[in-house]
Each structure stands twice: as structure tokens, then as C-alpha cells.
Amino acid sequence: MPIKLQKTFLTRLLMTRAGRVALISAAVLLVACLSTFTYFYVQLANLTDEKLRNGFSNMSVVYAAPRPVLLGEPARAEEIAEYLRRCDYSESNRSRAGWYRVRPDGIEVNPGPDAYDQEGAVIKISGGKVSEIISLADHTDRTEYLLEPELITNLFDRKREKRRIVHFDEIPKVVVDAVLSAEDKRFFQHPGVDPFGVIRSAFVDVKDRRYAQGSSTLTMQLARTCCLSTEKSWNRKLRELLITLHLEQKFTKKQIFEYYANSIYLGNQGSFSINGLGEGAQVYFGKDLSQVTLPQAAMLAGRIQNDQWDPFRHPEQARQRRNLVLKNMRENGQITTAEYEAAIASPLGVTRGTTQASEAPYFVDLVKEELLDKFQDRDFQNDSYRIYTTLDMNLQHDAEEAVKEGIVETDQAWHRRNKKYGADEFPRAQVAMIVMDAETGELKALVGGRDYGASQLNHALAKRGPGSSFKPFVYTAAMETALDNPDGKPVLTPASTVVDEPTTFWFEQQPPWTPADFEDFRYAPVTLREALAHSLNVPAVKVAEAVGYDKVAALAHRVGFNDDIKPTPAIALGTYDVEPLEIARAYTIFPSGGKLLDTDFIKNIRDRQGTTIFSAIPKQSQVVDQRAIYLVVSMMEEVLRSGTGASVAARGFRLPGCPADLYACAAGKTGTDKADGWFAGFTSKLICVVWVGFDDHRDFKLQGADSALPIWVDFMKRAHQHREYRDVQPFEAPDGIVTVDIDADTGELATPRCPHIRSEVFIAGTQPVTACHLHGDGRATQVAGWEPVQSQPASGDVRPVADAHVGDPGASRVIPVSPAQPTPPKPEKKGFWQRLGDIFK
């Protein structure tokens, strides 16, 4: 239309009232549309910016303990470099975590501003071993250097999403190419929207009368993933377009790809949603994203968004999808034909179970609960914090593997008993393992169940009956009678004897109780050493009665057990429920010489600026005299030497670093309750507690020696191969301990004529002083020169005994049974005809 005619038309239109109203209405409508568009655009833009900012940058992460490198240990520079890459180090100095440089003689480590420790080092390697460690801070030699702690996981939000943040420069080109070939090959050319793809998608929607979601670009997928719901509607598509325009206008293509790489959904592992390529590489291949190969990159790219390509559940579909991505890469000129053919011929190479071992989910849950409990003024889910813990990733992996392989014996035993075992009506047995550093009390590994995906219940915190694994505390109270005995009760030693026979116990107003032994009764005196080694029940209750049930309960509370433990006869058999973690902490008194080690498993917390807001202070207190503890440890060694734990040797348990007999370097105690199997044991380096049982508390019917012990042995064999735990030492006797040769039959001092002689340990002043009356010359021989008991109070509860009561014949004194507790006579053996006659009575 000519300009003159346009002006004439507008002039005439404005001259009429209807025309003016129409023009004003159109203008108002246009302004309203622009205002509405601007309002929604700004709203969605702000939402997108906040989501991207808070979704990734404000994310608290949990780290394991630093990894030590020791002078003289086997090492390769390439292995250290690989570990550092997993800790976000790079070969350039652009990483805030740090950078490294492999040298002909070793490796140079340079921590960055976000590193755990700012001290760098040169680690020289010669002949496959660390030959020299030089600090870059002062250029002095070191015997040990701590490498950066390894990332365990991020603290997941309510959606239970897990991701490992990667930056664009850290993503290998092969991964970028694979994603582009699978999802959006023109990503770096188009403005965020592919017009042809949108038209094609709209045509399908109209033709099929449904909402399709095909032909979305990476930017559109990012908009959908981060900011929109999963509904399929035109309304959501319009919002998706607005967010896409904003993303393309505000960010570079590399930034958009980085956000996409950290947010895209890659399936589920157990109860967690796996998000981002970094987390996906760890889940499916057990490696850092920088280490994935061509076929692995293609499988990751092919896995995006669709669960039908899950390589664990649908391996054949996943392989076909991977090969399609590889075909696209070849057609796009990103790989050669030879590379394509080699890649499609390779297996998927996924590693099931890697995530659980590498991320310690039960431990992370424990950390999260601790943070919420002790730091309520901090928002760990929406702010950025770095939480450093005591977890040893090597030991955690060992624990996961030991549980996975060791629980097989329990499964096989129950399959033989009941063919329904493992079905819905008869769920499989559960398991827990706690590992602590014997020197510091730090929690080094934790397994709370056999499968975190199936059950998030942390069995390490579930209260169960400890059974006989509690008995060492009964005998610890007994050994304290030599040091704290104001009531003048019998002084008990490992050589004291008690009769093992059916016995009924009365206590206050409670019904009479007759405990049974798992083994047949001996109907004879047994030493306390033998009673503990073979886990005899009646002797344990008699010992608790002789000491005083209140004294046993007081000791239990002193070493950290809960207040539900009461001073009753049942305390001796571990019938009061405790957590496996409680048992592990209480057992720290044994390898430490009576010190209760209570160390936080969170060592350090730093905020976004690197400021330390919390640093753990190790706590330890001497709660039991070290002399009494040494006697009990010696008795627990007997459990492995000849008692209920003697199968450890047949299972191949060895301690190559121990300079003495195996049984002088390890000790422990089995435990069997109606619904539980236990083994708690330790060396001078590590404490390990294993529990096995059913969630519904049904009768377990397996001893701890047959269920928990195999898992314990498997773990301890693995764990003591690591350099920092290899140097196991025998448990040393403190001052005030004497070793005496005694006659095994009488408990008196051995003479050359005694046929059965064994060595026994005593607190000085409690050892026997009379020569064996059976094999001596008939005259009582007093041995002079023994030092009397000297008080070494361990705490306010341990008091010196001015005049220790030592019976005659010394340590062989038989613990009496009170008159109110009759002991039934040993039944006579009946012949066949007598038993047959009884049937018809």
C-alpha cells in the first residue's frame, strides 16, 4: 500500500470513533502482551539464575580422610597422579584444588586455595618405593605426606540427587562429542532452538493429538531439567522457550554445556537419583570422568534421560543405544571407522556396586544426622561447606567387599535350612560392620546393611542383643577386684575357677532364672580364662554375681553403654540391647590400655571462604586400670587361640607385620544371641565389630563364629595389607604385671614334676604363692619377693586397695555359689534298657 494511501486510511480511521477505539484497544492489547511477556520472562529468568546458582555452587560436599604417603612404601607416580585427579587436581595450575607434575624421579604436588592442606611436596620414587619426601614449604625432609582427601559425595537434598561437579575444561573431548552426537549435534551453531525440530515436534503433536517431546536442544533440556516440572503441555513448552532464550542470552555455549553436564539425569542407583556426567562415570564405571574411554563415553551419552537404556537392567538395549551413538559420531566425523569398529566390539564394562563402596552411603547418612543435630544454625543443603571426615576409603572398600563375600556363608547356611530364604516372606539376613582406629578411636569404615538401595536402615545404629560379645566387660569388672575391692570379696584372676554346672539364680523379686550353656556343661571347675574363651554362660553369671551386678553395670556405663543396662544376673550374658557402634566404641578400652577413645567422625568443617567453623578435638579418658585391661586382653587372645574364635587360623588369618605369635597380636570375642550373631575383635591398629541378624528378630540359629566371624576375618586380612595398618605389635604388659608358670590342674605354682604347666598373667600381688600340692614334695612352698598390688587409679571410680585379699591357694580359689542357689547334681548316665523303660512310665 502506498504511503499516501496508508496515511489517508489512518486519518479516516482516527476520524471515526470506532476506529479510535479499535486502535487504542490494539495498543492496550500490545502493551498488555508485552508486559505479560516481560513479567513472565523476568520471573522465569530470576528463577533460572537462582536455580543454577544454588543448585551447583551452593552445595556442601563430604570428604574422606587425607591419604598418607609414607617413606619406604611401594608407590608409582602414575597411581598418585590418578588419585590426585580424583581429588580434582589437574596438570595445570587452573584448578582451585591443586595441580601436580609427574617428574622422572617422582611427582610434585602443589595444593591450591581450596586444598585441605596448603603444604606441597615432592615425592621421589626409586625402585618402586618412596625414597624421599621433601616439603615445598621449607624444603626439609618428611617421613610422611598427606595427600588431598578424596571426595565421598555431595550432601544430597530432599530429592536424594547425587552429583559430582565437573567444569567444561575438565570434560574430555570424546565425552563432549558423544553427548552432541546423541542429543544435539548443532549445539554450538544454533541459537538455542532448532526451528526445524520444533516444527517437526509440533506437527507430530497435532497429527497424533498428543504432546511429544522430541527434537529438544541441549539448552531446552537444561531449561526443562532445572526449572520445570515433568508435565507434558503447551504451557510448559512456552515456559521452556522463554528459559531457553534467557540461557542463550546470558551464558556462553561452554557454560550451558557445563550446567547441562552437571544436571542431566542418568538413572538411579539404589534410592538415589544419579545426576551429571561426573556422577554417572563413577556409578557405571567406578572412575573419574576424565578417565572414560570412547565406548564408555558413548554409553554415558546414550544413557541420558531414558531408563530403558540402563546397562544394569537392560544391558542389550544399552549396548544397542551405545552403538547408535558411536555410529552418529562416525558419521559426524568425530571418530574414524577403525575406532568405531573397535568400540562397538568392546563390552559395556559397567561395574555394579561401585557407588556403594566408594560413597559409603550409611556413613554419609551418619554424617548428615550429626550435622543436623550439632550445627542447627547452619544450612548445609543450601550453602557451600566442605566437611572433612575420618573415613578411610581403602578400608571402606575392604569393608564393603568383606561384607559382600562373607555374608555368603550365612546365606548358604539358611538356604540349606529353609528354601524360602530370600523370598518376600523370609527376607535375607542383614549385616553391619564398624571399623575404628585402635590408636585414636577414629571411625574408619562403616557398613550399615547389605544393600543400601534395598534398605536405608543403618544397622550399625540399631539396638540388638550383644550376647557374649559383652562378656569381656564382665571379666574386666572381675579383674578390677584386685584393685578396687572395698567389700572384701574374692580377688579374681584369669586362673580363678568356677564350677560349670546347671545353676538357678534368684535376684530380688524376679522369677528364678536357669541359664543354659551352648556347649554341654563341664560339671567341673573351669578357669576364668577358659570360661571366657569358650563363652560359658553359667560361669559368666557366677563371676558377675561374685563381683556384684552393680559393679558390672557401673563399668558398662563408664565405657559408654546406654542407661538401659541394669544390674541384674542377665547382664552377664549381654541380654540388654546396644548398638553395634556402642560395642565398637566400648572396645576401644582394650587395645588402648583402658582408655575410652571417643573421637568425632567429622574432623573439620570449612565454609565457602575456607574459614574453619569446626575442628574436632580428640577425647580420651582412662576409665579402667591398664593392668586389669591387660589381663582381659590376654584372656581374649585365648578366644582366638583355643576358644570360640579358633577358626580364624583355618580361615587364613595372618598378620605379616606381627613380630610375635599371631595370638599375641589379635584378640576378640564371639557373640550369639537368639536373633543375632557377633564378632568383635582388634589388633594394635584396628578394631572391627561385625553384627549379622534378621530385621524382624526371628531366631537366627547361627553362632557368631559361623556368621560374623567369617566377615571379620575377611576384612582384617585385607585391611592389614595397607602400609599404615601393617605394623601390628603385640599387646605389651604394663608395669605391675607378672607372668607365672602354674600347674594347669591346681592353679598353684608349677614344680618340675607337674605334667601340665602353663604360663598365666597376674596383677603383681595376686599370683599364687604356694607350690603345687599334687606334684610337689608335699611341703607348702611360699614364694617371696613378689611386689604387692600398687594402686594406679584409672578414674574416679577406680580406687586403690590397701590390702588385697589373696586366697590360699592363691589364684586357684573357686568362686562360691550362694546357698540360695542350689546346684543340681550331675545326672547319672542311663543304659539303653533304662531309657527304654522310661518311655513307658
Coordinates of C-alpha atoms in Angstrom, one line a residue, residues 279-726:
E279 CA 28.5 -38.9 38.9
G280 CA 27.5 -41.2 36.1
A281 CA 31.1 -42.1 35.3
Q282 CA 31.6 -43.0 39.0
V283 CA 28.4 -45.1 39.2
Y284 CA 28.7 -47.0 35.9
F285 CA 32.5 -47.4 35.6
G286 CA 33.9 -46.6 39.0
K287 CA 36.2 -43.9 37.6
D288 CA 36.7 -40.2 37.2
L289 CA 35.0 -38.7 34.1
S290 CA 38.5 -37.7 32.8
Q291 CA 39.4 -41.4 32.5
V292 CA 36.5 -42.7 30.5
T293 CA 37.1 -44.4 27.1
L294 CA 35.4 -43.9 23.8
P295 CA 32.8 -46.7 24.2
Q296 CA 32.2 -45.6 27.8
A297 CA 31.6 -42.0 26.7
A298 CA 29.1 -43.3 24.1
M299 CA 27.3 -45.4 26.7
L300 CA 27.1 -42.4 29.1
A301 CA 25.7 -40.2 26.3
G302 CA 23.3 -42.9 25.3
R303 CA 22.1 -43.3 28.9
I304 CA 20.8 -39.8 29.1
Q305 CA 17.2 -39.4 30.2
N306 CA 15.8 -42.8 29.3
D307 CA 15.7 -45.7 31.8
Q308 CA 15.2 -48.3 29.1
W309 CA 18.9 -47.8 28.4
D310 CA 20.0 -48.7 31.9
P311 CA 23.1 -51.0 31.4
F312 CA 22.4 -52.8 34.7
R313 CA 18.8 -53.8 34.0
H314 CA 18.8 -53.7 30.2
P315 CA 22.3 -54.4 29.0
E316 CA 21.3 -55.4 25.4
Q317 CA 19.3 -52.2 24.9
A318 CA 22.1 -50.2 26.4
R319 CA 24.6 -51.8 24.1
Q320 CA 22.4 -51.1 21.0
R321 CA 22.0 -47.5 22.1
R322 CA 25.7 -47.1 22.7
N323 CA 26.4 -48.4 19.2
L324 CA 23.9 -46.0 17.7
V325 CA 25.8 -43.1 19.4
L326 CA 29.1 -44.4 18.1
K327 CA 27.6 -44.6 14.6
N328 CA 26.5 -41.0 14.8
M329 CA 30.0 -40.0 15.9
R330 CA 31.5 -41.7 12.9
E331 CA 29.0 -40.0 10.6
N332 CA 29.7 -36.7 12.2
G333 CA 33.5 -37.2 11.6
Q334 CA 34.3 -37.3 15.3
I335 CA 35.9 -40.8 15.2
T336 CA 37.4 -43.0 12.4
T337 CA 36.0 -46.2 11.1
A338 CA 38.7 -48.2 12.9
E339 CA 37.8 -46.5 16.2
Y340 CA 34.1 -47.2 15.6
E341 CA 34.6 -50.9 14.9
A342 CA 36.9 -51.4 17.9
A343 CA 34.4 -49.5 20.1
I344 CA 31.3 -51.5 19.1
A345 CA 33.2 -54.7 19.7
S346 CA 34.0 -53.8 23.3
P347 CA 31.9 -54.9 26.3
L348 CA 29.8 -52.4 28.2
G349 CA 32.3 -52.6 31.1
V350 CA 30.0 -51.4 33.8
T351 CA 30.9 -52.2 37.4
R352 CA 27.9 -52.9 39.6
G353 CA 28.2 -51.8 43.3
T354 CA 30.9 -49.3 42.8
T355 CA 28.9 -46.4 44.1
Q356 CA 28.1 -48.0 47.4
A357 CA 31.7 -48.9 48.2
S358 CA 33.0 -45.5 47.0
E359 CA 30.4 -43.3 48.6
A360 CA 29.8 -45.1 51.9
P361 CA 26.1 -44.2 52.0
Y362 CA 25.4 -45.3 55.6
F363 CA 28.4 -43.3 56.8
V364 CA 27.2 -40.2 54.8
D365 CA 23.8 -40.6 56.4
L366 CA 25.5 -40.7 59.8
V367 CA 27.4 -37.5 58.9
K368 CA 24.3 -35.8 57.8
E369 CA 22.4 -36.6 61.0
E370 CA 25.4 -35.4 63.1
L371 CA 25.4 -32.1 61.1
L372 CA 21.7 -31.5 61.6
D373 CA 22.0 -32.4 65.3
K374 CA 25.1 -30.3 66.3
F375 CA 25.0 -27.5 63.8
Q376 CA 21.4 -26.5 63.6
D377 CA 22.3 -22.9 62.8
R378 CA 24.0 -23.9 59.6
D379 CA 22.2 -24.7 56.3
F380 CA 24.4 -27.4 54.8
Q381 CA 21.9 -28.2 52.0
N382 CA 21.7 -24.7 50.5
D383 CA 25.1 -23.2 51.5
S384 CA 28.5 -24.4 50.4
Y385 CA 30.6 -26.2 53.1
R386 CA 33.4 -28.7 52.9
I387 CA 33.0 -31.4 55.5
Y388 CA 36.2 -33.5 56.2
T389 CA 35.7 -36.8 57.9
T390 CA 37.7 -39.7 59.3
L391 CA 36.7 -42.2 56.7
D392 CA 39.5 -44.3 55.1
M393 CA 38.4 -45.0 51.5
N394 CA 40.7 -48.1 51.3
L395 CA 39.2 -49.6 54.5
Q396 CA 35.7 -48.7 53.4
H397 CA 36.2 -50.6 50.1
D398 CA 37.7 -53.5 52.1
A399 CA 34.7 -53.5 54.4
E400 CA 32.2 -53.4 51.5
E401 CA 33.9 -56.3 49.8
A402 CA 34.3 -58.4 53.0
V403 CA 30.6 -57.9 53.7
K404 CA 29.6 -58.9 50.2
E405 CA 31.7 -62.0 50.2
G406 CA 31.4 -63.0 53.9
I407 CA 27.7 -62.9 54.1
V408 CA 27.5 -65.7 51.5
E409 CA 28.2 -68.2 54.3
T410 CA 25.2 -67.1 56.2
D411 CA 23.0 -67.1 53.0
Q412 CA 24.2 -70.6 52.2
A413 CA 23.5 -71.9 55.7
W414 CA 20.0 -70.5 55.7
H415 CA 19.3 -71.8 52.2
R416 CA 20.0 -75.3 53.4
R417 CA 17.7 -74.7 56.4
N418 CA 14.8 -73.1 54.5
K419 CA 14.2 -72.9 50.8
K420 CA 12.1 -69.8 51.2
Y421 CA 15.1 -67.8 52.5
G422 CA 15.5 -64.7 50.4
A423 CA 11.8 -64.5 49.4
D424 CA 9.5 -61.7 50.4
E425 CA 8.1 -63.7 53.3
F426 CA 11.6 -64.6 54.5
P427 CA 14.0 -61.6 53.9
R428 CA 17.7 -62.2 53.9
A429 CA 19.8 -61.6 56.9
Q430 CA 21.2 -58.2 57.4
V431 CA 24.7 -57.1 58.4
A432 CA 26.7 -54.2 59.9
M433 CA 30.4 -53.5 60.3
I434 CA 32.2 -50.8 62.2
V435 CA 35.9 -50.2 61.9
M436 CA 37.8 -47.9 64.2
D437 CA 41.4 -46.9 64.6
A438 CA 42.7 -48.6 67.7
E439 CA 45.1 -45.8 68.5
T440 CA 42.8 -42.8 68.0
G441 CA 39.3 -44.2 68.1
E442 CA 38.5 -42.6 64.7
L443 CA 35.7 -44.2 62.7
K444 CA 37.5 -45.5 59.6
A445 CA 34.8 -47.5 57.8
L446 CA 31.1 -48.3 58.3
V447 CA 28.7 -50.6 56.6
G448 CA 25.1 -50.4 57.8
G449 CA 23.5 -53.1 55.7
R450 CA 24.0 -55.4 52.8
D451 CA 22.3 -53.2 50.2
Y452 CA 21.6 -49.5 50.7
G453 CA 19.3 -49.4 47.7
A454 CA 17.0 -52.0 49.3
S455 CA 17.2 -50.7 52.9
Q456 CA 18.4 -47.4 54.2
L457 CA 18.1 -48.6 57.8
N458 CA 21.6 -48.2 59.4
H459 CA 22.0 -51.4 61.3
A460 CA 25.2 -50.0 62.9
L461 CA 22.8 -47.8 65.0
A462 CA 20.1 -50.5 65.5
K463 CA 19.8 -51.8 69.1
R464 CA 20.4 -55.5 69.3
G465 CA 21.3 -58.0 72.0
P466 CA 25.1 -58.2 72.1
G467 CA 25.2 -61.7 73.6
S468 CA 28.6 -62.9 74.6
S469 CA 30.4 -60.1 72.9
F470 CA 29.5 -58.2 76.2
K471 CA 31.2 -60.8 78.4
P472 CA 34.7 -59.1 78.3
F473 CA 33.3 -56.3 80.3
V474 CA 32.0 -58.7 83.0
Y475 CA 35.5 -60.1 83.2
T476 CA 37.0 -56.6 83.2
A477 CA 35.0 -55.9 86.3
A478 CA 36.3 -59.2 87.8
M479 CA 39.9 -58.3 87.2
E480 CA 39.3 -54.9 88.9
T481 CA 38.7 -56.8 92.2
A482 CA 42.4 -56.8 92.7
L483 CA 42.4 -53.0 92.6
D484 CA 39.0 -51.9 93.9
N485 CA 37.6 -54.3 96.5
P486 CA 36.3 -52.4 99.5
D487 CA 33.7 -55.1 100.3
G488 CA 36.4 -57.8 100.7
K489 CA 35.0 -60.0 98.0
P490 CA 37.3 -62.7 96.5
V491 CA 40.1 -61.3 94.3
L492 CA 39.6 -62.8 90.9
T493 CA 42.3 -63.5 88.3
P494 CA 42.4 -65.4 85.0
A495 CA 43.3 -68.5 86.9
S496 CA 40.4 -68.3 89.4
T497 CA 38.0 -71.2 88.9
V498 CA 34.2 -71.5 88.9
V499 CA 32.1 -74.7 88.6
D500 CA 30.4 -75.0 85.2
E501 CA 27.1 -76.8 86.0
P502 CA 23.4 -76.1 85.8
T503 CA 22.6 -73.4 88.3
T504 CA 19.5 -71.4 89.2
F505 CA 19.8 -67.8 90.1
W506 CA 17.5 -65.7 92.2
F507 CA 17.5 -61.9 92.1
E508 CA 15.3 -59.6 94.2
Q509 CA 11.7 -60.2 93.4
Q510 CA 12.3 -61.6 89.9
P511 CA 11.4 -65.2 88.9
P512 CA 14.2 -67.8 89.3
W513 CA 16.4 -68.0 86.2
T514 CA 18.4 -71.0 85.0
P515 CA 20.7 -70.1 82.1
A516 CA 21.8 -72.8 79.6
D517 CA 25.3 -73.2 78.0
F518 CA 25.6 -73.5 74.3
E519 CA 28.0 -76.4 74.9
D520 CA 27.5 -79.2 77.3
F521 CA 28.1 -78.4 80.9
R522 CA 31.6 -79.4 82.2
Y523 CA 30.4 -80.3 85.7
A524 CA 33.8 -79.3 86.9
P525 CA 35.7 -76.2 87.8
V526 CA 36.9 -74.1 84.9
T527 CA 39.3 -71.1 85.0
L528 CA 38.0 -67.7 84.1
R529 CA 40.3 -67.8 81.1
E530 CA 38.7 -71.0 79.9
A531 CA 35.2 -69.7 80.7
L532 CA 35.7 -66.6 78.5
A533 CA 37.5 -68.4 75.7
H534 CA 34.7 -71.0 75.4
S535 CA 31.9 -68.4 76.2
L536 CA 30.5 -70.5 79.1
N537 CA 27.3 -68.9 80.3
V538 CA 26.9 -70.1 83.9
P539 CA 30.4 -69.2 84.9
A540 CA 29.9 -65.7 83.5
V541 CA 26.8 -65.2 85.6
K542 CA 28.6 -66.6 88.7
V543 CA 31.5 -64.2 88.0
A544 CA 29.1 -61.2 87.7
E545 CA 27.4 -62.3 91.0
A546 CA 30.7 -62.6 92.8
V547 CA 31.8 -59.1 91.6
G548 CA 28.4 -57.6 92.1
Y549 CA 25.9 -56.9 89.3
D550 CA 26.0 -53.2 90.2
K551 CA 29.8 -53.2 89.6
V552 CA 29.3 -54.7 86.1
A553 CA 26.6 -52.2 85.2
A554 CA 28.7 -49.3 86.5
L555 CA 31.6 -50.4 84.3
A556 CA 29.3 -50.7 81.3
H557 CA 28.1 -47.2 81.8
R558 CA 31.7 -46.0 82.4
V559 CA 32.7 -47.3 78.9
G560 CA 29.8 -45.6 77.2
F561 CA 26.9 -48.1 77.1
N562 CA 23.4 -46.8 77.3
D563 CA 21.5 -46.4 80.6
D564 CA 19.1 -49.3 79.7
I565 CA 21.7 -51.8 81.0
K566 CA 20.6 -52.8 84.5
P567 CA 22.4 -54.6 87.4
T568 CA 20.7 -58.0 87.1
P569 CA 22.0 -61.5 86.5
A570 CA 21.1 -61.3 82.8
I571 CA 23.7 -58.5 82.3
A572 CA 26.4 -61.2 82.3
L573 CA 25.0 -62.7 79.1
G574 CA 24.5 -59.5 77.1
T575 CA 20.8 -59.5 77.1
Y576 CA 20.4 -55.7 77.2
D577 CA 20.2 -54.2 73.7
V578 CA 23.0 -52.0 72.5
E579 CA 24.1 -50.5 69.2
P580 CA 27.0 -52.1 67.2
L581 CA 28.5 -48.7 67.2
E582 CA 28.3 -48.7 71.1
I583 CA 30.1 -52.0 71.2
A584 CA 32.9 -50.7 68.9
R585 CA 33.4 -47.6 71.0
A586 CA 33.4 -49.6 74.2
Y587 CA 36.0 -52.0 72.8
T588 CA 38.5 -49.1 72.4
I589 CA 39.4 -49.7 76.0
F590 CA 41.1 -53.0 75.2
P591 CA 43.9 -52.1 72.7
S592 CA 44.4 -48.7 74.3
G593 CA 45.2 -49.9 77.8
G594 CA 41.9 -48.8 79.4
K595 CA 41.4 -45.5 77.6
L596 CA 38.0 -44.8 76.2
L597 CA 38.5 -43.2 72.9
D598 CA 35.6 -41.1 71.7
T599 CA 36.6 -39.2 68.6
D600 CA 34.2 -37.3 66.3
F601 CA 34.0 -38.8 62.8
I602 CA 33.7 -35.3 61.5
K603 CA 37.2 -33.8 61.8
N604 CA 36.8 -30.4 60.2
I605 CA 34.2 -28.1 58.6
R606 CA 35.0 -25.1 56.4
D607 CA 32.7 -22.6 54.8
R608 CA 32.8 -21.2 51.3
Q609 CA 35.6 -18.8 52.1
G610 CA 37.7 -21.6 53.6
T611 CA 37.2 -20.5 57.2
T612 CA 37.2 -23.3 59.7
I613 CA 34.0 -23.3 61.6
F614 CA 34.6 -26.6 63.4
S615 CA 37.7 -28.7 64.3
A616 CA 37.3 -31.9 66.3
I617 CA 39.3 -32.3 69.5
P618 CA 40.1 -35.9 70.2
K619 CA 38.7 -37.1 73.6
Q620 CA 40.1 -39.9 75.7
S621 CA 39.8 -40.8 79.3
Q622 CA 41.4 -43.5 81.4
V623 CA 38.3 -45.4 82.6
V624 CA 39.9 -48.8 83.6
D625 CA 43.3 -49.5 85.1
Q626 CA 45.6 -50.7 82.4
R627 CA 46.7 -53.8 84.4
A628 CA 43.1 -55.1 84.6
I629 CA 42.7 -54.4 80.9
Y630 CA 45.9 -56.3 80.0
L631 CA 44.6 -59.4 81.8
V632 CA 41.3 -59.3 79.9
V633 CA 43.1 -58.8 76.6
S634 CA 45.2 -61.8 77.3
M635 CA 42.1 -63.8 78.0
M636 CA 40.5 -62.6 74.7
E637 CA 43.7 -63.7 72.9
E638 CA 42.7 -67.2 74.1
V639 CA 39.4 -66.9 72.3
L640 CA 41.3 -66.9 69.0
R641 CA 43.9 -69.4 70.2
S642 CA 41.7 -72.2 71.5
G643 CA 38.2 -70.8 72.1
T644 CA 35.1 -70.0 70.0
G645 CA 37.2 -67.9 67.6
A646 CA 39.8 -70.5 66.9
S647 CA 38.7 -71.0 63.3
V648 CA 40.5 -67.7 62.4
A649 CA 43.7 -69.7 61.7
A650 CA 41.9 -72.1 59.4
R651 CA 40.4 -69.2 57.5
G652 CA 43.8 -67.9 56.7
F653 CA 44.0 -65.1 59.2
R654 CA 47.6 -63.9 59.3
L655 CA 49.3 -60.7 60.4
P656 CA 52.6 -60.5 58.4
G657 CA 53.7 -57.4 60.4
C658 CA 53.4 -59.1 63.8
P659 CA 56.8 -59.9 65.2
A660 CA 55.4 -62.4 67.6
D661 CA 52.8 -65.2 67.7
L662 CA 49.6 -64.3 65.9
Y663 CA 47.6 -64.7 69.1
A664 CA 49.8 -62.1 70.8
C665 CA 48.7 -59.5 68.2
A666 CA 45.0 -60.1 67.9
A667 CA 42.1 -60.7 70.3
G668 CA 38.3 -60.7 70.2
K669 CA 35.1 -62.2 71.3
T670 CA 32.2 -64.0 69.6
G671 CA 28.7 -63.2 70.5
T672 CA 25.5 -65.2 69.9
D673 CA 22.0 -64.0 70.9
K674 CA 18.7 -65.6 69.9
A675 CA 18.4 -63.2 67.0
D676 CA 22.0 -62.1 66.5
G677 CA 25.5 -63.2 65.6
W678 CA 28.5 -61.1 66.6
F679 CA 32.3 -60.9 66.4
A680 CA 34.2 -58.0 67.9
G681 CA 38.0 -58.1 67.6
F682 CA 41.0 -56.0 67.4
T683 CA 44.7 -55.6 66.8
S684 CA 47.0 -52.8 67.9
K685 CA 46.0 -51.0 64.7
L686 CA 42.3 -51.6 64.1
I687 CA 39.1 -52.5 66.0
C688 CA 36.4 -54.3 63.9
V689 CA 32.9 -55.2 65.0
V690 CA 30.5 -57.3 62.9
W691 CA 26.8 -58.0 63.5
V692 CA 24.6 -60.3 61.5
G693 CA 20.9 -61.0 62.1
F694 CA 17.3 -60.5 60.9
D695 CA 15.4 -57.3 61.0
D696 CA 12.3 -59.0 62.4
H697 CA 14.3 -60.5 65.3
R698 CA 13.5 -64.1 64.3
D699 CA 15.6 -66.9 65.7
F700 CA 19.0 -66.6 63.9
K701 CA 20.1 -70.1 64.7
L702 CA 23.7 -69.4 63.7
Q703 CA 26.6 -68.7 66.2
G704 CA 28.6 -65.6 65.8
A705 CA 31.6 -67.8 64.9
D706 CA 29.7 -69.1 61.9
S707 CA 28.1 -65.8 60.7
A708 CA 30.0 -62.7 61.8
L709 CA 33.5 -64.2 62.3
P710 CA 34.0 -65.1 58.5
I711 CA 33.3 -61.4 57.6
W712 CA 35.6 -60.1 60.3
V713 CA 38.5 -62.4 59.2
D714 CA 38.0 -61.4 55.5
F715 CA 38.1 -57.7 56.4
M716 CA 41.1 -57.9 58.8
K717 CA 43.1 -59.8 56.2
R718 CA 42.5 -57.1 53.6
A719 CA 42.9 -54.2 56.0
H720 CA 46.3 -55.2 57.4
Q721 CA 47.8 -55.3 53.9
H722 CA 47.7 -51.5 53.8
R723 CA 51.0 -49.9 54.8
E724 CA 49.6 -47.7 57.6
Y725 CA 48.0 -50.8 59.3
R726 CA 50.7 -53.4 58.6

